[in-house]
mmCIF file of C-alpha atoms in Angstrom:
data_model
loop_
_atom_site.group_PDB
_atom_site.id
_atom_site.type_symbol
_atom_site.label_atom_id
_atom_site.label_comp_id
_atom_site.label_asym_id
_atom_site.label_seq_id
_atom_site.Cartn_x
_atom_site.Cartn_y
_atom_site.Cartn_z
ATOM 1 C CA UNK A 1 2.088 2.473 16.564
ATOM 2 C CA UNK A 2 1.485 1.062 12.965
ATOM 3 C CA UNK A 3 1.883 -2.431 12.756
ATOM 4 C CA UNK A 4 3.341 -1.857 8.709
ATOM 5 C CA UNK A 5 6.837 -0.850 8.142
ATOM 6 C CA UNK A 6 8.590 -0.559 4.848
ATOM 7 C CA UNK A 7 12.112 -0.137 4.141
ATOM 8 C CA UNK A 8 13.777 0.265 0.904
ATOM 9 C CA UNK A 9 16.429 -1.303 -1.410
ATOM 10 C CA UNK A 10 19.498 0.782 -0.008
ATOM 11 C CA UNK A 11 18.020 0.273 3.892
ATOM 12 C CA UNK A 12 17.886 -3.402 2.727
ATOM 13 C CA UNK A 13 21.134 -3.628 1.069
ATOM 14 C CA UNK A 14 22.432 -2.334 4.503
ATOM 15 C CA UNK A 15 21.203 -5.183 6.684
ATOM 16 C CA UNK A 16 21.909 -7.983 4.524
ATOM 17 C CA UNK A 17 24.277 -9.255 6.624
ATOM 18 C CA UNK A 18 22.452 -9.497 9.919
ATOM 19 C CA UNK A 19 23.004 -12.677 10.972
ATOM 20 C CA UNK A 20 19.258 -12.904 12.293
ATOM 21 C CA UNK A 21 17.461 -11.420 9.242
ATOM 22 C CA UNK A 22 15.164 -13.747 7.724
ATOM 23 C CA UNK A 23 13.874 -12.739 3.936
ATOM 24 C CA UNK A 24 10.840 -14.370 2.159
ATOM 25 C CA UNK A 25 10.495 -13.916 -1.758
ATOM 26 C CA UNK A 26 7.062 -14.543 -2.105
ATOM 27 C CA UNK A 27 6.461 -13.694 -6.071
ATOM 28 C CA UNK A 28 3.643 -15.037 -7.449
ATOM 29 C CA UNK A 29 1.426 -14.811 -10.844
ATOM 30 C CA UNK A 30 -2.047 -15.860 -10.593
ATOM 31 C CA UNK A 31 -2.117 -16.496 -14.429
ATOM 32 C CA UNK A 32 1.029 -19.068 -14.019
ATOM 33 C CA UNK A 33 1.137 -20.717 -10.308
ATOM 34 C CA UNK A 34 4.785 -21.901 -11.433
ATOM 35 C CA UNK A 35 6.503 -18.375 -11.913
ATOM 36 C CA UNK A 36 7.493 -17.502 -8.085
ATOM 37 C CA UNK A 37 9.119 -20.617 -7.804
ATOM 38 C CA UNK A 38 10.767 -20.237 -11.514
ATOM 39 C CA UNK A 39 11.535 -16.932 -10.978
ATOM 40 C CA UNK A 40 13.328 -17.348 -7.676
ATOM 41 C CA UNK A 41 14.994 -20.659 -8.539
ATOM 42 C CA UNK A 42 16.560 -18.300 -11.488
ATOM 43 C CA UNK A 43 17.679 -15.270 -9.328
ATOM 44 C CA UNK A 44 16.512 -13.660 -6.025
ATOM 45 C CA UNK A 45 17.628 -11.595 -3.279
ATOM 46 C CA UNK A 46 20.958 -12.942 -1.293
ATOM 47 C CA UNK A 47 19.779 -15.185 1.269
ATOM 48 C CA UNK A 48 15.761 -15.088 0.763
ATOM 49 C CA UNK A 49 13.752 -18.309 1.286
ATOM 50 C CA UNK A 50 10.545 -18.914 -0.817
ATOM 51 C CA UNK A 51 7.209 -18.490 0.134
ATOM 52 C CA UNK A 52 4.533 -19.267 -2.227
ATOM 53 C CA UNK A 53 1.066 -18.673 -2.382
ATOM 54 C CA UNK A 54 -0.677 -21.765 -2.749
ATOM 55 C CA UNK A 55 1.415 -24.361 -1.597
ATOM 56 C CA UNK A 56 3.035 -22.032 1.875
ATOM 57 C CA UNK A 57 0.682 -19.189 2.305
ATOM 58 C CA UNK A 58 -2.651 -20.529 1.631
ATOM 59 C CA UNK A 59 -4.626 -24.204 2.379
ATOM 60 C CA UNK A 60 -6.294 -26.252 -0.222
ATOM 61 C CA UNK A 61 -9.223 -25.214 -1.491
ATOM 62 C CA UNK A 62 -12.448 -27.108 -1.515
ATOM 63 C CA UNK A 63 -14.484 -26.690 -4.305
ATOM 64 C CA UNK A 64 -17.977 -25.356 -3.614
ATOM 65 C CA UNK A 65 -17.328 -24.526 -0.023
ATOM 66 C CA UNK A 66 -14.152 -22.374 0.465
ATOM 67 C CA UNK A 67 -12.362 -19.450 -2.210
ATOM 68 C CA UNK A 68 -9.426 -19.828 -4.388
ATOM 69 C CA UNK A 69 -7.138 -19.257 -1.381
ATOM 70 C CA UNK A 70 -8.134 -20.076 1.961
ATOM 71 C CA UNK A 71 -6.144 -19.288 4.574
ATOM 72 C CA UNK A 72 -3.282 -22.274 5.562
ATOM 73 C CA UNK A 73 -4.054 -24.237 9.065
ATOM 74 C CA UNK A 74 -2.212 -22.172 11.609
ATOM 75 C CA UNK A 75 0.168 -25.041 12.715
ATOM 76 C CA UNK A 76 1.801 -25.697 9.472
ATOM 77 C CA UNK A 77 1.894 -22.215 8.723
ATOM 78 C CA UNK A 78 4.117 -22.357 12.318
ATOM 79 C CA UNK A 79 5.750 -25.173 10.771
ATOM 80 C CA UNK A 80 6.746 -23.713 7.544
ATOM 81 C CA UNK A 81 7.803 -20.140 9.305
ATOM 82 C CA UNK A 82 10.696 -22.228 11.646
ATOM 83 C CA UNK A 83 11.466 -24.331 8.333
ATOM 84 C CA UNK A 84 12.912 -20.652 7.191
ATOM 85 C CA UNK A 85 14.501 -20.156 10.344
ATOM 86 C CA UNK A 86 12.059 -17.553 11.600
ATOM 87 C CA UNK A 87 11.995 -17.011 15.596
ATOM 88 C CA UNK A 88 9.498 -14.732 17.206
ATOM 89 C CA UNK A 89 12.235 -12.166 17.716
ATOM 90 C CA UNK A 90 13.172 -12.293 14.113
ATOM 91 C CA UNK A 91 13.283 -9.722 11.716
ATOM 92 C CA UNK A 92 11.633 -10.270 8.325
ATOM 93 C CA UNK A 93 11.468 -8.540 5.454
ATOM 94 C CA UNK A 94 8.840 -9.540 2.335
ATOM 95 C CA UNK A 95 9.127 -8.774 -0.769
ATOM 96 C CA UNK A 96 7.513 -9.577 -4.211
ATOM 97 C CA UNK A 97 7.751 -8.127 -8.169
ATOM 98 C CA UNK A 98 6.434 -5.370 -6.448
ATOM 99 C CA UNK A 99 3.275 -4.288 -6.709
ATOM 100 C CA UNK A 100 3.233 -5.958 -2.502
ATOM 101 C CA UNK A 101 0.101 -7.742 -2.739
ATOM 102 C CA UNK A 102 1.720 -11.109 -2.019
ATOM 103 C CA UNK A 103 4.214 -9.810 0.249
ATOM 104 C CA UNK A 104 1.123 -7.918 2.018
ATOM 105 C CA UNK A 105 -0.507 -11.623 2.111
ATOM 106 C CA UNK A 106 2.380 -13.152 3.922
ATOM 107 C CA UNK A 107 2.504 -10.300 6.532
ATOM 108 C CA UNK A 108 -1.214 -10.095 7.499
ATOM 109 C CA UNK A 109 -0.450 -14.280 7.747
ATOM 110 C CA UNK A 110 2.008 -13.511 10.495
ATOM 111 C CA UNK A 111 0.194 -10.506 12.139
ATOM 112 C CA UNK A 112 -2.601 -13.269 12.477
ATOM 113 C CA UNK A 113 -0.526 -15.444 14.465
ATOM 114 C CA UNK A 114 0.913 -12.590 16.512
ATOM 115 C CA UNK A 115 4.059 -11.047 15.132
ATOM 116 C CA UNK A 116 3.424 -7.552 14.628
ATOM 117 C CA UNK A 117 7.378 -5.898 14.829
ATOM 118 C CA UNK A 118 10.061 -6.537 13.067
ATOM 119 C CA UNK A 119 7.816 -7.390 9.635
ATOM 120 C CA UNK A 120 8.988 -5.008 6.985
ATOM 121 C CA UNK A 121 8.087 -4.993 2.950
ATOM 122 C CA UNK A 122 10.842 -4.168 0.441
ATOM 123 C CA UNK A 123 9.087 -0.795 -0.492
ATOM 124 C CA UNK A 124 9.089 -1.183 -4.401
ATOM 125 C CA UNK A 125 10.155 -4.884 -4.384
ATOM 126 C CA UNK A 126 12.127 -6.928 -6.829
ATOM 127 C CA UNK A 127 11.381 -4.429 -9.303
ATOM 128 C CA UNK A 128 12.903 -1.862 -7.216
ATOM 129 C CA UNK A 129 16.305 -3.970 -5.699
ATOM 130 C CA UNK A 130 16.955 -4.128 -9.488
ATOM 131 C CA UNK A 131 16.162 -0.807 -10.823
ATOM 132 C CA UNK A 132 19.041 0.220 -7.748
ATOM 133 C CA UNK A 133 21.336 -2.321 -9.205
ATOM 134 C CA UNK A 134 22.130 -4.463 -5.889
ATOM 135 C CA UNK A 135 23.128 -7.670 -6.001
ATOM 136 C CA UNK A 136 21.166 -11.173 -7.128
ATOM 137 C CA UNK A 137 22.010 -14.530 -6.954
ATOM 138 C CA UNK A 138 20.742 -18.219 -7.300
ATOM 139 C CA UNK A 139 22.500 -20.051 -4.691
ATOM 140 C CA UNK A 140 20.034 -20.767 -2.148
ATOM 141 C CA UNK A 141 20.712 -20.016 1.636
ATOM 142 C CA UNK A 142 21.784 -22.649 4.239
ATOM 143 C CA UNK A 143 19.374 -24.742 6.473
ATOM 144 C CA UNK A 144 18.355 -22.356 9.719
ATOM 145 C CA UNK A 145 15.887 -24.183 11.947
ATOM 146 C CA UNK A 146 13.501 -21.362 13.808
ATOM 147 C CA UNK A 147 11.753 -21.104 16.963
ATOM 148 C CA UNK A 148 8.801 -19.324 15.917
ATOM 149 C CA UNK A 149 5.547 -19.759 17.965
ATOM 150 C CA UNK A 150 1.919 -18.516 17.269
ATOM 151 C CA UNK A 151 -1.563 -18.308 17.793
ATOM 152 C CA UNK A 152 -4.226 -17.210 15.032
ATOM 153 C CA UNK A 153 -5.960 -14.226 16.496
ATOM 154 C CA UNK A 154 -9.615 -14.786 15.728
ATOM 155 C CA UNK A 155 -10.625 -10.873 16.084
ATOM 156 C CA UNK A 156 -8.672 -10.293 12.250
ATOM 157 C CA UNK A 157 -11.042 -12.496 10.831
ATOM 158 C CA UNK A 158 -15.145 -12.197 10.133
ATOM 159 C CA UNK A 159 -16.647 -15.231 8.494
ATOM 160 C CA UNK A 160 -19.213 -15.164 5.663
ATOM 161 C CA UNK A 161 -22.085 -15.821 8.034
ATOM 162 C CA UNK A 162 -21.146 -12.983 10.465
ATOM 163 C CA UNK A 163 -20.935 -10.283 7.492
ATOM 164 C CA UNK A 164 -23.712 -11.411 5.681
ATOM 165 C CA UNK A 165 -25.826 -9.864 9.235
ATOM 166 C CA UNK A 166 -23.648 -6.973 9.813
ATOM 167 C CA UNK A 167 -24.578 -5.939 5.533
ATOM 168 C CA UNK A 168 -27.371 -3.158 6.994
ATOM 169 C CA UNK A 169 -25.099 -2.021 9.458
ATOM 170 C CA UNK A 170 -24.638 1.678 8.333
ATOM 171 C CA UNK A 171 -21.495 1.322 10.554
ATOM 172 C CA UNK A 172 -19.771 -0.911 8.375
ATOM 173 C CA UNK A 173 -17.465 -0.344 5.461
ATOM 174 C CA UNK A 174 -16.299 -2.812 3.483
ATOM 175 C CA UNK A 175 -13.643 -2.248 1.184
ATOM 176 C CA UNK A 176 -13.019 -4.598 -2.214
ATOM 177 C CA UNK A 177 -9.783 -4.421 -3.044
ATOM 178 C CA UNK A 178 -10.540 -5.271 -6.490
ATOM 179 C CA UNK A 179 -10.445 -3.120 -9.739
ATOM 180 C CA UNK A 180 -13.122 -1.032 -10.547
ATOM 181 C CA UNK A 181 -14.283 -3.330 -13.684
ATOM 182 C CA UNK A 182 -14.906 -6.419 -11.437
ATOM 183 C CA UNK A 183 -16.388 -4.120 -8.547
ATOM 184 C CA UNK A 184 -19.230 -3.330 -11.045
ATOM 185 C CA UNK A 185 -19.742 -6.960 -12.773
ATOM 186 C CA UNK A 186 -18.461 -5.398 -15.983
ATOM 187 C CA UNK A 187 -15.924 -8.536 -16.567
ATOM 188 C CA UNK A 188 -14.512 -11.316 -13.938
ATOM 189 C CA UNK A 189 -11.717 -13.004 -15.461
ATOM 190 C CA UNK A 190 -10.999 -15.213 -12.885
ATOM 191 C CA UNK A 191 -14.197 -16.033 -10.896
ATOM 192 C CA UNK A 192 -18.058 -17.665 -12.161
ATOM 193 C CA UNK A 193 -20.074 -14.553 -11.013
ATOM 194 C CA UNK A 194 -19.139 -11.007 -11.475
ATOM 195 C CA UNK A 195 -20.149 -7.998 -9.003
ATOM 196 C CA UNK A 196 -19.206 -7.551 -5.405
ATOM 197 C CA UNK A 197 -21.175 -8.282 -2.127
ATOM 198 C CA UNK A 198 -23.685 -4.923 -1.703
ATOM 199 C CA UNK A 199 -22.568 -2.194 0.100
ATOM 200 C CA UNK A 200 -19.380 -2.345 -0.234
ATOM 201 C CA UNK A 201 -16.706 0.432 -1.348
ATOM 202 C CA UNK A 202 -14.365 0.231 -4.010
ATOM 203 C CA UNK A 203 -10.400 0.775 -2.901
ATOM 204 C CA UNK A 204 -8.882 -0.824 -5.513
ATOM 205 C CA UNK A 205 -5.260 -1.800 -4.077
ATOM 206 C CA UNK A 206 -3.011 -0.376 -6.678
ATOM 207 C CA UNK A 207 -4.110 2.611 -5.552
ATOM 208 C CA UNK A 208 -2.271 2.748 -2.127
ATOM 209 C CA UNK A 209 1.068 3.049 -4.758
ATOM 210 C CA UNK A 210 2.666 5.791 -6.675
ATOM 211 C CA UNK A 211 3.441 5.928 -10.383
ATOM 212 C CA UNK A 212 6.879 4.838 -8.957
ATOM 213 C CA UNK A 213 5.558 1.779 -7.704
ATOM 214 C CA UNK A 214 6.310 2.704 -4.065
ATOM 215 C CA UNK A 215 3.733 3.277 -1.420
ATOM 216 C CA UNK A 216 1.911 6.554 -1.380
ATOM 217 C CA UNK A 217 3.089 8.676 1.478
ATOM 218 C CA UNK A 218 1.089 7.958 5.329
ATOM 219 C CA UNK A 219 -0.816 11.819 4.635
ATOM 220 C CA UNK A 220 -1.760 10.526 1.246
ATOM 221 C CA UNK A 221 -2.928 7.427 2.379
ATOM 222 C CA UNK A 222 -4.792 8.512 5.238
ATOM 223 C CA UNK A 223 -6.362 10.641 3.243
ATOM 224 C CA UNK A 224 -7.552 8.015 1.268
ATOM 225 C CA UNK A 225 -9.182 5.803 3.687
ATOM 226 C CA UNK A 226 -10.776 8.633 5.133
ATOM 227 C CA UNK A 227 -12.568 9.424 2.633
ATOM 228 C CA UNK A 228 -13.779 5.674 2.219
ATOM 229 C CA UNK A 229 -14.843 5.450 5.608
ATOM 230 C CA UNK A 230 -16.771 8.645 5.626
ATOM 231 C CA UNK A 231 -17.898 9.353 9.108
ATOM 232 C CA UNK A 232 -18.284 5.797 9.920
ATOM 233 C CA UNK A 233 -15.673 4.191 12.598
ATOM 234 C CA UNK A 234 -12.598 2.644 11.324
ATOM 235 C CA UNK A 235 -13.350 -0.071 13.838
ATOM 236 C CA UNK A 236 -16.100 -1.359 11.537
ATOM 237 C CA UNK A 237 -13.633 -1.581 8.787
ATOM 238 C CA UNK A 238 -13.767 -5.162 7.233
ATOM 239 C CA UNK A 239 -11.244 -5.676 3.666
ATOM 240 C CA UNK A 240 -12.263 -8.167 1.190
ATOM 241 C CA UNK A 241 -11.032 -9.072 -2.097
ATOM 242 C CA UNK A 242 -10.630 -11.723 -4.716
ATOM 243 C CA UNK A 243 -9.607 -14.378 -3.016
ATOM 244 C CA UNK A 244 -8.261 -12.686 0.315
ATOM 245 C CA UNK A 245 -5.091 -11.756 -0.888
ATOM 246 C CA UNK A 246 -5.284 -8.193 -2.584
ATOM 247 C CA UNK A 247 -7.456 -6.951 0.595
ATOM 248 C CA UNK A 248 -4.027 -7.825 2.347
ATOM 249 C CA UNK A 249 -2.319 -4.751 0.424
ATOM 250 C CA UNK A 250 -5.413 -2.627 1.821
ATOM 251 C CA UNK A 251 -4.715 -3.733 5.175
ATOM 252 C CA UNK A 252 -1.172 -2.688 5.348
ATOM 253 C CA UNK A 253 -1.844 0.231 3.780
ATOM 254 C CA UNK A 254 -4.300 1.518 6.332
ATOM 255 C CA UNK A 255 -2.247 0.446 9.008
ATOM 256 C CA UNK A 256 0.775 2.457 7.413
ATOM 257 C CA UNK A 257 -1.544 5.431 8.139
ATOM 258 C CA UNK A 258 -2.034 4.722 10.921
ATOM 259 C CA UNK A 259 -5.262 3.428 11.486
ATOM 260 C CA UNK A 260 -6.009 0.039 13.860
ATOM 261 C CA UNK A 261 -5.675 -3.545 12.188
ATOM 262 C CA UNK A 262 -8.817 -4.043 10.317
ATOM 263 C CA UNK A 263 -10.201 -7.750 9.731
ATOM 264 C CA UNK A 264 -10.621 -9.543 6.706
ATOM 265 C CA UNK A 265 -13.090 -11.398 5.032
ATOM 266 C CA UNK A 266 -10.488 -14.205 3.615
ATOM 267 C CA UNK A 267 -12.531 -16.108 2.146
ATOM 268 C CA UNK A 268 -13.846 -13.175 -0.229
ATOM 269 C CA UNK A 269 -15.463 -12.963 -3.256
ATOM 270 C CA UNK A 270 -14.766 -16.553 -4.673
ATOM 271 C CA UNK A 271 -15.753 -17.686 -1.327
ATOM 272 C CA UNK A 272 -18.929 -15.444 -1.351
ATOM 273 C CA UNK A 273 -20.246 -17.023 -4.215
ATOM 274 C CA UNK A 274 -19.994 -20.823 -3.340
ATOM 275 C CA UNK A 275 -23.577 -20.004 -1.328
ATOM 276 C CA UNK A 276 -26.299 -18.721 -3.858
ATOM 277 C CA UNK A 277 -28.148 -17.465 -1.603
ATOM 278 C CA UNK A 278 -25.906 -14.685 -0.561
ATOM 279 C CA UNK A 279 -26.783 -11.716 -2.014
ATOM 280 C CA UNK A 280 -24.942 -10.128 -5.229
ATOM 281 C CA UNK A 281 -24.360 -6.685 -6.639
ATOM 282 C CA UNK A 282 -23.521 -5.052 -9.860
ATOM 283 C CA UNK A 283 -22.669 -1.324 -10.723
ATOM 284 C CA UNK A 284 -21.289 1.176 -8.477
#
């Protein structure tokens, strides 16, 4: 069974009232850190708590040694998931602008510490729950102290050391989320090298959506990854990105057709580069 699950605005709109739904609004603009939290503060879905990307859903980052976002130490992550009221039983549904990217970040963040039902993206996002007219608000929802509990699986994860030796593994793909441009070195607006680590396979993310915004169809996607992988085994799947959050969207994609939970490289490309010795490649 796939571990991703989307629902949209009018399935949304139905369940608003569950006393037990928990709803994170976790918008986010890499060009201006401040937006989610303006942008939510302004208007967001009735009764969604925010979740944002560098201060909840990442750790800090250490120059020279780790990427733009490393991934958050697993207990405050638990921390910050009761401080929204979330239980393990809970079910949550994530939503961003809508593209899903950060949404996608914040539910690989919980399939890592073990809660794989009951996660659901708003298929479409914000941009969608408006374009259907529902409701918005500012007031902020009341207090709920959760009960959540987790442990950080360590088999959704390979380190930079471990892929570095698997790189002439004809097994292996590895999938950069990124956009073609970057993929090939041709301009890196946001990190000091351009390229992408060798042998890897470009499935830009925006790709798993439809000129609607919404996610392709499972057959479509499928189809997709299948022809990425080739006749190499899905189990030697490993996603990598910028910065470990865009490979997220890749992740929940192939899990909504159906294939097994891939790990990630989180530290990715801006993590990649903080060792020059690591090899670097350019062009397609």
């Amino acid at each position: 069974m796939s571990h991703a699950q989307l629902l949209s605005p009018a399935q949304l709109a139905a369940r608003l009232d569950q006393p037990d739904l928990r709803l994170l609004d976790c918008r986010f603009a890499l060009e201006d850190p401040a937006y989610g939290a303006r942008s939510y503060a302004q208007e967001h879905i009735p009764g969604a708590r925010f979740a944002d990307l560098e201060r909840d859903l990442s750790g800090p980052v250490q120059k020279g040694v780790t990427g733009r976002h490393p991934l958050p130490d697993p207990l405050l992550l638990v921390e910050r998931l009761r401080a929204w009221g979330i239980d393990n039983a809970s079910p949550v549904v994530l939503y961003d602008d809508g593209p899903g990217a950060f949404a996608a970040r914040a539910w690989w963040l919980l399939a890592w510490l073990g809660k794989h039902d009951g996660v659901l993206l708003l298929d479409g996002g914000l941009n969608a729950w408006r374009a259907a007219g529902l409701p918005l608000t500012a007031e902020l929802p009341a207090p709920a102290a959760g009960t959540f509990q987790g442990q950080p699986d360590p088999d959704l994860l390979v380190e930079a050391q471990h892929l570095l030796a698997r790189l002439g593994d004809v097994r292996l793909t590895l999938l950069d989320a990124r956009a073609l441009p970057r993929f090939r070195g041709e301009v890196e607006p946001l990190d000091p090298v351009a390229g992408h680590i060798p042998g890897a396979r470009c499935a830009p993310f925006t790709e798993n959506l439809g000129t609607d915004g919404l996610f392709l169809p499972a057959e479509q996607l499928r189809e997709r990854f299948a022809n990425l992988l080739g006749e190499r085994p899905p189990q030697q799947l490993v996603a990598y990105c910028g910065s470990g959050v865009t490979a997220c969207h890749n992740l929940f994609a192939l899990s909504l057709a159906g294939y097994p939970l891939a790990p990630l490289y989180a530290g990715s490309w801006s993590e990649w580069l903080t060792d020059h010795s690591r090899p670097i490649a350019t062009g397609d």
